[in-house]
Coordinates of C-alpha atoms in Angstrom, one line a residue:
M30 CA -59.8 11.5 -21.0
F31 CA -60.5 14.7 -18.8
R32 CA -62.8 12.7 -16.5
T33 CA -59.7 10.5 -15.9
F34 CA -57.3 13.1 -15.2
R35 CA -59.6 14.3 -12.5
F36 CA -59.4 10.8 -10.9
V37 CA -56.0 10.3 -11.4
L38 CA -55.5 14.1 -9.7
L39 CA -58.4 13.2 -6.8
L40 CA -56.4 10.1 -5.8
A41 CA -52.7 11.7 -5.6
V42 CA -54.6 14.4 -3.3
L43 CA -56.1 11.4 -1.0
L44 CA -52.9 9.4 -1.1
M45 CA -50.8 12.6 0.3
P46 CA -51.9 12.3 4.1
A47 CA -50.9 8.9 4.0
V48 CA -47.3 9.4 2.9
T49 CA -46.9 12.3 5.2
L50 CA -47.8 10.1 8.2
V51 CA -45.1 8.0 7.3
A52 CA -42.7 10.5 7.4
Q53 CA -43.7 11.4 10.4
N54 CA -44.0 8.4 12.5
G55 CA -40.8 6.4 10.9
F56 CA -40.2 2.8 9.7
I57 CA -38.1 -0.1 10.1
E58 CA -34.6 0.7 8.3
Y59 CA -33.2 -2.9 9.2
L60 CA -33.6 -5.9 10.9
E61 CA -32.7 -9.5 11.5
G62 CA -33.2 -12.3 13.4
D63 CA -36.5 -12.5 16.0
V64 CA -38.3 -9.2 15.8
T65 CA -42.1 -8.7 16.6
L66 CA -44.2 -5.7 16.5
Q67 CA -47.0 -5.4 19.3
R68 CA -49.9 -3.0 17.9
S69 CA -53.7 -2.6 19.2
G70 CA -52.9 -6.1 20.8
N71 CA -51.7 -7.7 17.9
R72 CA -48.4 -9.3 17.0
I73 CA -46.7 -8.9 13.9
T74 CA -43.9 -10.0 12.5
P75 CA -42.5 -6.8 10.6
D76 CA -40.5 -6.2 7.5
F77 CA -37.8 -3.8 6.0
G78 CA -39.6 -0.5 5.4
D79 CA -42.6 -1.0 7.5
E80 CA -44.4 2.2 8.7
L81 CA -44.1 2.7 12.6
Q82 CA -47.1 4.2 14.8
Q83 CA -47.4 5.9 17.8
G84 CA -47.8 3.2 20.7
D85 CA -46.1 0.3 18.8
V86 CA -44.1 -2.0 20.9
L87 CA -41.0 -3.7 19.2
V88 CA -39.6 -6.8 21.1
T89 CA -36.4 -8.7 19.9
G90 CA -35.6 -12.0 21.0
G91 CA -32.2 -13.8 21.6
D92 CA -31.2 -13.3 17.9
G93 CA -33.0 -10.2 17.1
L94 CA -31.9 -6.8 16.2
V95 CA -33.7 -4.1 14.6
I96 CA -33.1 -0.6 13.8
I97 CA -35.7 2.1 13.3
N98 CA -35.9 5.1 11.7
I99 CA -37.9 7.9 12.9
D100 CA -38.6 11.0 10.4
D101 CA -35.3 11.1 9.2
R102 CA -34.6 12.8 12.8
G103 CA -32.8 9.9 14.3
Q104 CA -32.2 6.0 14.6
V105 CA -32.6 4.0 17.1
K106 CA -31.1 0.1 17.4
L107 CA -32.6 -2.5 19.6
L108 CA -30.1 -5.6 20.6
P109 CA -31.1 -8.7 21.3
D110 CA -34.0 -9.2 24.3
T111 CA -35.1 -5.8 24.2
E112 CA -38.5 -4.2 24.7
L113 CA -38.8 -0.7 23.7
I114 CA -42.4 1.6 23.3
L115 CA -42.9 4.3 21.0
D116 CA -44.9 6.6 22.8
S117 CA -44.6 9.8 20.9
I118 CA -42.9 9.7 17.6
Q119 CA -44.2 12.5 15.4
D120 CA -43.3 16.0 17.1
D121 CA -40.9 15.4 19.9
I122 CA -39.9 12.0 20.5
S123 CA -40.3 9.9 23.5
V124 CA -39.8 6.2 23.9
E125 CA -39.5 3.8 27.0
L126 CA -37.4 1.2 27.3
K127 CA -38.7 -1.4 29.3
R128 CA -35.8 -4.1 29.1
G129 CA -32.4 -4.9 27.1
G130 CA -30.2 -2.2 25.4
V131 CA -30.6 0.5 22.6
F132 CA -28.1 2.8 20.5
S133 CA -29.9 6.2 20.1
R134 CA -28.6 8.5 17.3
L135 CA -30.2 11.7 17.3
H136 CA -29.7 14.6 14.5
R137 CA -31.7 17.4 12.8
L138 CA -34.3 17.7 15.5
G139 CA -34.9 21.2 14.5
G140 CA -35.6 22.5 18.1
K141 CA -37.6 19.0 19.0
E142 CA -37.0 17.0 21.8
F143 CA -36.3 13.2 22.3
D144 CA -36.4 11.4 25.7
L145 CA -36.0 8.0 26.5
R146 CA -37.7 6.7 29.9
A147 CA -36.0 3.7 31.6
G148 CA -37.7 2.9 34.7
S149 CA -37.4 6.5 36.8
M150 CA -34.9 7.5 34.6
V151 CA -35.5 10.3 32.0
A152 CA -32.7 10.7 29.2
G153 CA -33.5 14.0 27.4
V154 CA -31.0 14.9 24.2
R155 CA -31.5 17.4 21.4
G156 CA -28.5 15.7 19.1
T157 CA -26.3 13.1 20.2
E158 CA -25.4 9.7 20.3
F159 CA -25.6 7.2 23.4
F160 CA -26.4 3.8 24.7
T161 CA -28.7 2.7 27.4
L162 CA -29.1 -0.6 29.2
F163 CA -31.8 -1.5 31.4
G164 CA -33.0 -4.4 33.3
K165 CA -29.9 -5.6 35.2
Q166 CA -31.1 -6.4 39.0
V167 CA -28.3 -5.3 41.5
E168 CA -30.3 -4.3 44.6
D169 CA -34.0 -4.2 45.1
E170 CA -34.7 -2.1 41.8
P171 CA -33.3 -2.9 38.6
D172 CA -30.3 -0.5 37.8
V173 CA -30.1 1.8 34.4
W174 CA -26.5 2.2 32.7
L175 CA -26.1 5.0 30.2
C176 CA -23.1 6.2 28.1
V177 CA -22.3 8.9 25.6
N178 CA -20.6 8.4 22.3
E179 CA -21.2 12.1 21.3
G180 CA -22.8 15.2 22.3
V181 CA -24.5 15.5 25.6
V182 CA -27.2 14.0 27.6
G183 CA -29.1 15.2 30.2
V184 CA -30.0 12.4 33.0
S185 CA -33.0 12.8 35.6
V186 CA -34.8 10.7 38.1
P187 CA -37.8 13.1 38.7
Q188 CA -39.2 10.5 41.5
V189 CA -36.1 11.4 43.5
D190 CA -35.3 14.9 42.5
P191 CA -37.8 16.7 40.4
S192 CA -35.4 19.8 39.5
G193 CA -32.2 17.8 39.4
E194 CA -30.3 16.8 36.3
T195 CA -26.6 15.1 35.8
L196 CA -24.9 16.1 32.6
V197 CA -23.4 13.4 30.7
R198 CA -21.0 14.5 27.8
E199 CA -19.0 12.9 25.4
G200 CA -16.9 9.6 26.4
E201 CA -18.7 9.5 29.8
G202 CA -20.9 7.0 31.5
I203 CA -23.1 6.6 34.6
N204 CA -25.2 3.9 36.4
I205 CA -28.5 4.7 37.9
L206 CA -28.2 2.8 41.1
A207 CA -31.4 0.7 42.2
G208 CA -33.4 3.5 40.0
K209 CA -32.5 6.4 42.4
T210 CA -28.9 7.3 42.7
I211 CA -26.6 8.6 39.7
T212 CA -23.3 7.7 39.9
D213 CA -20.9 10.6 38.9
P214 CA -19.9 10.5 35.0
R215 CA -16.9 8.9 34.2
F216 CA -15.0 7.3 31.5
Y217 CA -15.3 3.7 31.3
E218 CA -12.1 1.9 28.9
W219 CA -14.7 -0.8 27.7
T220 CA -17.3 1.5 26.4
T221 CA -15.1 2.2 23.1
E222 CA -15.8 -1.2 21.9
L223 CA -19.5 -0.7 21.6
N224 CA -20.6 -1.4 18.0
W225 CA -22.2 2.3 17.4
N226 CA -22.6 1.3 13.8
M227 CA -26.1 1.4 12.4
D228 CA -25.4 1.2 8.5
P229 CA -25.3 -2.5 7.4
Q230 CA -23.5 -1.6 4.2
A231 CA -20.7 0.3 6.4
G232 CA -20.1 -3.2 8.1
S233 CA -21.8 -5.3 11.2
V234 CA -24.5 -3.8 13.4
A235 CA -24.4 -6.3 15.8
D236 CA -23.1 -5.4 19.5
D237 CA -21.9 -8.5 21.5
T238 CA -21.0 -6.5 24.5
S239 CA -21.7 -8.8 27.6
A240 CA -24.2 -7.0 29.9
E241 CA -22.6 -8.9 32.8
A242 CA -19.2 -8.0 31.7
L243 CA -20.7 -3.9 32.3
Y244 CA -22.0 -4.7 35.8
D245 CA -19.0 -6.9 36.8
D246 CA -16.9 -3.7 36.2
L247 CA -19.4 -1.0 37.8
L248 CA -19.6 -3.7 41.1
D249 CA -15.6 -3.3 41.6
I250 CA -15.7 0.7 42.0
D251 CA -16.4 2.1 45.2
Y252 CA -19.0 5.1 44.7
D253 CA -18.4 6.3 48.5

């Protein structure tokens, strides 16, 4: 009887690090359609609740959508045709958007940082909600578009200006032209039509905003 109790206690202790790892790394909160998880050279079809690890790459197809939860400190929603690399998801959070669009909602960071990179752009926050679209090529280099729903996001292009930062506030949007020039923050009427919802029980989490329409609007603006 006592030996059995010791075995159960030892098993519980051995399992504790694994539970902690899941809490640190995050997990898949919701998904639909074509979603692939790339890990250590392997392609995995993920499911609800699957643990995420540092270095994972999430890819959505034309009908895919996935919402990830990172240690209850934030959520990231990937739209269709999106690729996101989870560079660091334990202490400070760092992700890289390779293509497509993501909604990011950060809260309870506890002094930690969240950085989202897209090409030459770096967006740094400490608690906010913003949308990033990457991959539309207007000039020689792809552009990046970003708007803020809540809070403030500091945007920089270190390769061009290592010490410069543009603050984008609630209700404002910017475009990083050809990965080099940050336009002045301003309000865009159509950004109010973006679907910021990340709770499937509260309604649809899908967003059907046309990326082409976003760029048509931006191209109509004279930035000179």
